[in-house]
Coordinates of C-alpha atoms in Angstrom, one line a residue:
X1 CA 188.5 138.3 -14.6
X2 CA 184.7 138.4 -15.1
X3 CA 183.4 134.9 -16.0
X4 CA 180.0 133.2 -15.8
X5 CA 179.1 129.7 -14.9
X6 CA 178.2 127.1 -17.6
X7 CA 174.6 127.1 -16.3
X8 CA 174.4 130.9 -16.8
X9 CA 175.4 130.5 -20.4
X10 CA 172.7 127.8 -20.9
X11 CA 170.1 130.2 -19.5
X12 CA 171.3 132.8 -22.0
X13 CA 170.9 130.3 -24.8
X14 CA 167.4 129.3 -23.5
X15 CA 166.4 133.0 -23.4
X16 CA 167.7 133.6 -26.9
X17 CA 170.3 136.2 -25.7
X18 CA 172.9 135.2 -28.2
X19 CA 174.4 138.4 -29.8
X20 CA 177.8 139.8 -29.0
X21 CA 181.0 138.1 -28.0
X22 CA 181.4 134.7 -26.3
X23 CA 184.6 133.0 -25.2
X24 CA 184.4 129.3 -24.1
X25 CA 187.6 127.7 -22.8
X26 CA 188.9 125.6 -19.9
X27 CA 190.6 122.4 -18.9
X28 CA 187.5 120.2 -19.3
X29 CA 187.6 119.9 -23.1
X30 CA 184.5 117.7 -23.3
X31 CA 182.4 120.4 -21.8
X32 CA 184.1 123.1 -23.8
X33 CA 183.2 121.2 -27.0
X34 CA 179.7 120.3 -26.1
X35 CA 178.8 123.8 -24.7
X36 CA 180.4 125.6 -27.7
X37 CA 178.6 123.4 -30.3
X38 CA 175.3 124.0 -28.6
X39 CA 175.9 127.7 -28.5
X40 CA 177.0 127.9 -32.2
X41 CA 174.1 125.8 -33.3
X42 CA 171.6 127.9 -31.3
X43 CA 173.1 131.3 -32.4
X44 CA 173.3 130.3 -36.1
X45 CA 169.7 129.1 -36.3
X46 CA 168.6 126.7 -39.0
X47 CA 168.2 129.2 -41.8
X48 CA 170.8 129.1 -44.6
X49 CA 173.6 127.7 -42.4
X50 CA 176.1 128.0 -45.2
X51 CA 175.8 131.8 -44.8
X52 CA 174.8 132.2 -41.2
X53 CA 177.1 129.7 -39.6
X54 CA 180.7 130.6 -40.5
X55 CA 183.6 128.8 -38.9
X56 CA 187.3 129.9 -38.7
X57 CA 190.5 128.7 -37.1
X58 CA 193.7 130.2 -35.8
X59 CA 195.1 130.1 -39.3
X60 CA 192.3 132.4 -40.6
X61 CA 193.0 136.0 -41.2
X62 CA 191.5 138.6 -38.9
X63 CA 190.3 140.5 -42.0
X64 CA 188.2 137.4 -43.0
X65 CA 186.9 137.0 -39.5
X66 CA 186.0 140.7 -39.3
X67 CA 184.3 140.7 -42.7
X68 CA 182.2 137.7 -41.7
X69 CA 181.2 139.2 -38.4
X70 CA 180.2 142.6 -40.0
X71 CA 178.1 141.0 -42.7
X72 CA 174.4 140.9 -42.1
X73 CA 172.5 137.6 -41.6
X74 CA 171.1 136.1 -44.7
X75 CA 167.3 136.0 -44.4
X76 CA 167.5 135.5 -40.6
X77 CA 167.5 137.6 -37.4
X78 CA 171.1 136.7 -36.5
X79 CA 174.2 134.7 -37.5
X80 CA 177.1 133.1 -35.8
X81 CA 180.8 133.5 -36.5
X82 CA 183.0 131.0 -34.6
X83 CA 186.8 130.8 -34.2
X84 CA 188.4 127.7 -32.8
X85 CA 191.7 127.6 -30.9
X86 CA 192.7 131.2 -31.6
X87 CA 196.2 131.3 -30.1
X88 CA 196.9 134.7 -28.6
X89 CA 200.6 133.9 -28.0
X90 CA 201.2 133.5 -31.7
X91 CA 199.8 137.0 -32.6
X92 CA 201.5 140.3 -32.7
X93 CA 200.5 143.3 -30.7
X94 CA 199.0 144.9 -33.8
X95 CA 197.0 141.8 -34.6
X96 CA 195.6 141.7 -31.1
X97 CA 194.7 145.4 -31.1
X98 CA 192.9 144.7 -34.4
X99 CA 191.1 141.8 -32.7
X100 CA 189.8 144.0 -29.8
X101 CA 188.7 146.6 -32.3
X102 CA 186.8 143.9 -34.2
X103 CA 185.1 142.9 -30.9
X104 CA 184.1 146.5 -30.3
X105 CA 182.5 146.8 -33.7
X106 CA 180.7 143.5 -33.7
X107 CA 177.0 144.2 -34.6
X108 CA 174.1 143.0 -32.5
X109 CA 173.0 140.6 -35.2
X110 CA 176.2 138.5 -34.9
X111 CA 177.2 136.0 -32.2
X112 CA 181.0 135.9 -32.3
X113 CA 182.2 132.7 -30.5
X114 CA 185.9 132.0 -29.6
X115 CA 186.2 128.5 -28.4
X116 CA 189.0 126.2 -27.4
X117 CA 188.4 122.5 -28.1
X118 CA 192.1 121.5 -27.9
X119 CA 194.3 124.5 -27.0
X120 CA 195.2 125.1 -23.3
X121 CA 196.5 128.4 -21.9
X122 CA 197.3 130.0 -18.6
X123 CA 195.2 133.0 -18.2
X124 CA 197.0 134.0 -14.9
X125 CA 200.6 133.9 -15.9
X126 CA 200.6 135.0 -19.6
X127 CA 200.1 138.8 -20.0
X128 CA 198.6 138.3 -23.5
X129 CA 196.0 135.7 -22.3
X130 CA 195.3 137.8 -19.2
X131 CA 194.5 140.8 -21.4
X132 CA 192.5 138.7 -23.9
X133 CA 190.2 137.4 -21.1
X134 CA 189.9 140.8 -19.5
X135 CA 188.9 142.4 -22.8
X136 CA 186.5 139.6 -23.6
X137 CA 184.9 139.8 -20.1
X138 CA 184.3 143.6 -20.6
X139 CA 182.8 143.1 -24.0
X140 CA 180.9 139.9 -23.7
X141 CA 180.6 136.5 -21.9
X142 CA 183.5 134.3 -20.8
X143 CA 182.9 130.8 -19.6
X144 CA 185.8 128.7 -18.3
X145 CA 184.9 125.0 -18.0
X146 CA 186.8 123.5 -15.1
X147 CA 187.5 120.0 -14.0
X148 CA 184.6 118.2 -12.3
X149 CA 184.8 116.9 -8.8
X150 CA 184.5 113.2 -8.2
X151 CA 180.8 113.6 -7.1
X152 CA 180.0 115.5 -10.3
X153 CA 181.7 112.9 -12.4
X154 CA 179.7 110.1 -10.8
X155 CA 176.5 112.1 -11.5
X156 CA 177.6 112.6 -15.1
X157 CA 178.2 108.9 -15.5
X158 CA 174.9 108.0 -13.9
X159 CA 173.0 110.4 -16.4
X160 CA 174.9 108.9 -19.3
X161 CA 173.9 105.4 -18.3
X162 CA 170.3 106.5 -17.8
X163 CA 170.2 108.0 -21.3
X164 CA 171.2 104.7 -22.7
X165 CA 168.6 102.8 -20.7
X166 CA 171.1 101.3 -18.1
X167 CA 171.7 101.6 -14.4
X168 CA 175.2 102.4 -13.0
X169 CA 175.5 101.5 -9.3
X170 CA 177.9 103.8 -7.4
X171 CA 180.5 101.1 -6.8
X172 CA 180.7 100.5 -10.6
X173 CA 181.0 104.2 -11.2
X174 CA 183.8 104.5 -8.6
X175 CA 185.7 101.6 -10.2
X176 CA 185.3 103.2 -13.6
X177 CA 186.8 106.5 -12.4
X178 CA 189.7 104.6 -10.8
X179 CA 190.5 102.9 -14.1
X180 CA 189.6 105.4 -16.8
X181 CA 190.6 108.6 -14.9
X182 CA 188.7 111.9 -14.7
X183 CA 188.7 113.1 -18.3
X184 CA 185.1 113.4 -19.5
X185 CA 185.8 112.5 -23.1
X186 CA 187.5 109.2 -22.0
X187 CA 184.7 108.5 -19.5
X188 CA 182.0 109.1 -22.1
X189 CA 183.7 106.7 -24.5
X190 CA 184.0 104.0 -21.8
X191 CA 180.4 104.5 -20.7
X192 CA 179.1 104.1 -24.2
X193 CA 181.0 100.8 -24.5
X194 CA 179.7 99.5 -21.2
X195 CA 176.1 100.5 -21.9
X196 CA 176.2 98.8 -25.3
X197 CA 177.5 95.6 -23.7
X198 CA 175.0 95.7 -20.8
X199 CA 172.1 96.2 -23.2
X200 CA 173.3 93.3 -25.3
X201 CA 173.9 90.8 -22.5
X202 CA 172.4 92.2 -19.3
X203 CA 169.5 90.7 -17.4
X204 CA 166.6 92.7 -16.1
X205 CA 165.1 96.0 -17.2
X206 CA 167.0 98.3 -17.1
X207 CA 170.3 96.3 -17.3
X208 CA 172.9 97.0 -14.6
X209 CA 176.5 97.8 -15.3
X210 CA 178.4 95.7 -12.8
X211 CA 181.8 96.1 -11.3
X212 CA 182.8 92.9 -13.1
X213 CA 182.0 94.5 -16.4
X214 CA 184.1 97.5 -15.6
X215 CA 187.0 95.2 -14.4
X216 CA 186.9 93.2 -17.6
X217 CA 186.2 95.9 -20.3
X218 CA 187.8 99.1 -19.2
X219 CA 191.5 99.3 -20.1
X220 CA 193.7 100.6 -17.3
X221 CA 196.0 103.5 -18.2
X222 CA 199.7 103.3 -17.3
X223 CA 199.2 105.6 -14.4
X224 CA 196.3 103.5 -13.1
X225 CA 198.3 100.3 -13.5
X226 CA 201.1 101.8 -11.5
X227 CA 198.7 103.0 -8.8
X228 CA 197.5 99.4 -8.5
X229 CA 201.1 98.3 -8.4
X230 CA 201.8 100.7 -5.5
X231 CA 198.7 99.3 -3.7
X232 CA 199.9 95.8 -4.1
X233 CA 203.4 96.7 -2.8
X234 CA 202.0 98.4 0.3
X235 CA 199.7 95.4 0.9
X236 CA 202.6 92.9 0.4
X237 CA 200.9 91.1 -2.5
X238 CA 203.9 89.6 -4.3
X239 CA 201.9 87.9 -7.0
X240 CA 199.8 90.9 -8.0
X241 CA 202.8 93.2 -7.9
X242 CA 204.9 91.2 -10.3
X243 CA 201.8 90.5 -12.4
X244 CA 201.2 94.2 -12.9
X245 CA 204.8 94.8 -13.7
X246 CA 204.4 92.1 -16.4
X247 CA 201.4 93.9 -17.8
X248 CA 203.4 97.2 -18.0
X249 CA 206.3 95.5 -19.9
X250 CA 203.8 93.7 -22.1
X251 CA 202.3 97.1 -23.1
X252 CA 205.9 98.3 -24.0
X253 CA 205.9 101.0 -21.4
X254 CA 209.2 102.7 -21.0
X255 CA 211.0 101.5 -17.8
X256 CA 211.9 105.1 -16.8
X257 CA 208.2 106.1 -17.2
X258 CA 207.1 103.2 -15.0
X259 CA 209.7 104.1 -12.3
X260 CA 208.6 107.8 -12.5
X261 CA 204.9 107.0 -12.0
X262 CA 205.8 104.6 -9.2
X263 CA 207.9 107.2 -7.5
X264 CA 205.1 109.8 -7.8
X265 CA 202.8 107.3 -6.0
X266 CA 205.2 107.0 -3.1
X267 CA 205.7 110.8 -3.0
X268 CA 201.9 111.1 -2.8
X269 CA 201.8 108.7 0.1
X270 CA 204.6 110.5 1.9
X271 CA 202.9 113.8 1.6
X272 CA 199.5 112.4 2.7
X273 CA 201.1 110.6 5.7
X274 CA 202.8 113.9 6.7
X275 CA 199.6 115.8 6.5
X276 CA 197.7 113.2 8.6
X277 CA 200.4 113.0 11.2
X278 CA 200.3 116.8 11.6
X279 CA 196.6 116.6 12.3
X280 CA 195.4 117.9 9.0
X281 CA 193.1 116.3 6.4
X282 CA 194.8 114.4 3.6
X283 CA 193.6 117.0 1.1
X284 CA 196.1 119.5 2.6
X285 CA 198.9 117.5 0.9
X286 CA 197.8 119.2 -2.4
X287 CA 199.6 122.4 -1.4
X288 CA 202.9 120.6 -1.9
X289 CA 202.4 119.5 -5.5
X290 CA 200.4 120.0 -8.7
X291 CA 197.2 118.1 -8.0
X292 CA 194.8 120.3 -9.9
X293 CA 192.3 118.0 -11.6
X294 CA 194.2 115.0 -10.2
X295 CA 193.1 114.9 -6.6
X296 CA 192.3 111.2 -7.2
X297 CA 196.0 110.6 -6.6
X298 CA 195.7 111.8 -3.0
X299 CA 192.6 109.7 -2.4
X300 CA 194.5 106.7 -3.6
X301 CA 197.4 107.5 -1.4
X302 CA 195.1 108.1 1.6
X303 CA 193.8 104.5 1.3
X304 CA 197.4 103.1 1.5
X305 CA 199.2 105.2 4.2
X306 CA 197.4 103.7 7.2
X307 CA 199.2 100.4 6.6
X308 CA 202.7 101.8 6.0
X309 CA 204.9 104.0 8.3
X310 CA 206.6 107.2 7.5
X311 CA 210.0 105.5 8.0
X312 CA 209.2 102.8 5.4
X313 CA 208.0 105.5 3.0
X314 CA 211.4 107.3 3.4
X315 CA 213.2 104.0 2.9
X316 CA 211.1 103.3 -0.2
X317 CA 211.9 106.7 -1.7
X318 CA 215.6 106.0 -1.2
X319 CA 215.2 102.6 -3.0
X320 CA 213.3 104.3 -5.9
X321 CA 216.2 106.9 -6.2
X322 CA 218.8 104.0 -6.3
X323 CA 216.7 102.3 -9.0
X324 CA 216.5 105.6 -11.0
X325 CA 220.3 106.0 -10.9
X326 CA 220.7 102.4 -11.9
X327 CA 218.4 102.7 -14.9
X328 CA 220.3 105.8 -16.1
X329 CA 223.8 104.6 -15.5
X330 CA 223.9 100.8 -15.2
X331 CA 224.4 98.2 -18.0
X332 CA 221.9 95.9 -16.3
X333 CA 218.7 95.2 -18.2
X334 CA 215.9 97.5 -17.1
X335 CA 213.6 94.5 -16.2
X336 CA 216.2 93.2 -13.8
X337 CA 216.5 96.6 -12.1
X338 CA 212.7 96.9 -11.7
X339 CA 212.3 93.3 -10.5
X340 CA 214.9 93.9 -7.8
X341 CA 213.2 97.2 -6.9
X342 CA 209.8 95.5 -6.5
X343 CA 211.4 92.8 -4.2
X344 CA 213.1 95.4 -2.0
X345 CA 209.9 97.5 -1.7
X346 CA 207.9 94.4 -0.8
X347 CA 210.5 93.4 1.8
X348 CA 210.4 96.9 3.3
X349 CA 206.6 96.8 3.6
X350 CA 206.7 93.3 5.1
X351 CA 209.3 94.3 7.7
X352 CA 207.1 97.2 8.7
X353 CA 204.2 94.9 9.5
X354 CA 206.3 92.4 11.3

């Protein structure tokens, strides 16, 4: 499937090569949105945007999209016709053939942009999406915005802090990633909040975003809170473990969801431990599960496994299974079951260190 990097599309925009077909999609929706909006704005120009910047959605008819793309620009060299979240799976074969014919006939004066700010699709398993991307690659430019690595995310956060007139030390950035996850939209929102606070209260020029600010101001997702709970259990920290369980119940999280996330953390540790004991790097554990865009889970597991044995991990997984069966079939209150589970997991970890 022919695709280009995001940087290559930016070079096209800078050179003014903006006619023809463009498809911008991918897992990283923040970049899909930002890149597509830049492309649409650049391709439409500033002249008579009501005529030269026409936007459509999946609900729009192909006839309307085709008529708009065929129409000449209004007192300008080019125009842009954009279609958001066009769902190939919802279209018939005749409609898709009509779409590909529309692409073939698109004049040089039109930039036709198909972009996906919310819709996800599997371009490898679905035959319709596979053909859509192949046809688009043969006729135009396809950009797939993938998830960023942790290093790239840290650079992104540093640039965002700098734009706001702040400094983000690496430890603060690491902590922010641990708490907010790796979605750029969520990270951008949290960074904006932290920068506003640092500018209002920070000392020095430019003000620094400290780890304490991140700790106090960034809400922890359920998954993150469970990761911290798993860390506390492995470390044998009774007070922190029960405190985090209190937080989860206070947030009205479903007990079965809490148990599921905790079980996933222990499975991560088991896989990482097995990889390390086989002489492989911890990243090799990714081949045994779906960690695409979620490799932070393996990094978190790798930090814990050195203080817990494979035998205790097996015992812990057995305890988690017993708790799962109890939640689904016992009349006991869920909190009692999870309290008992935490006690047993802490005891298992303590006996391992004895």
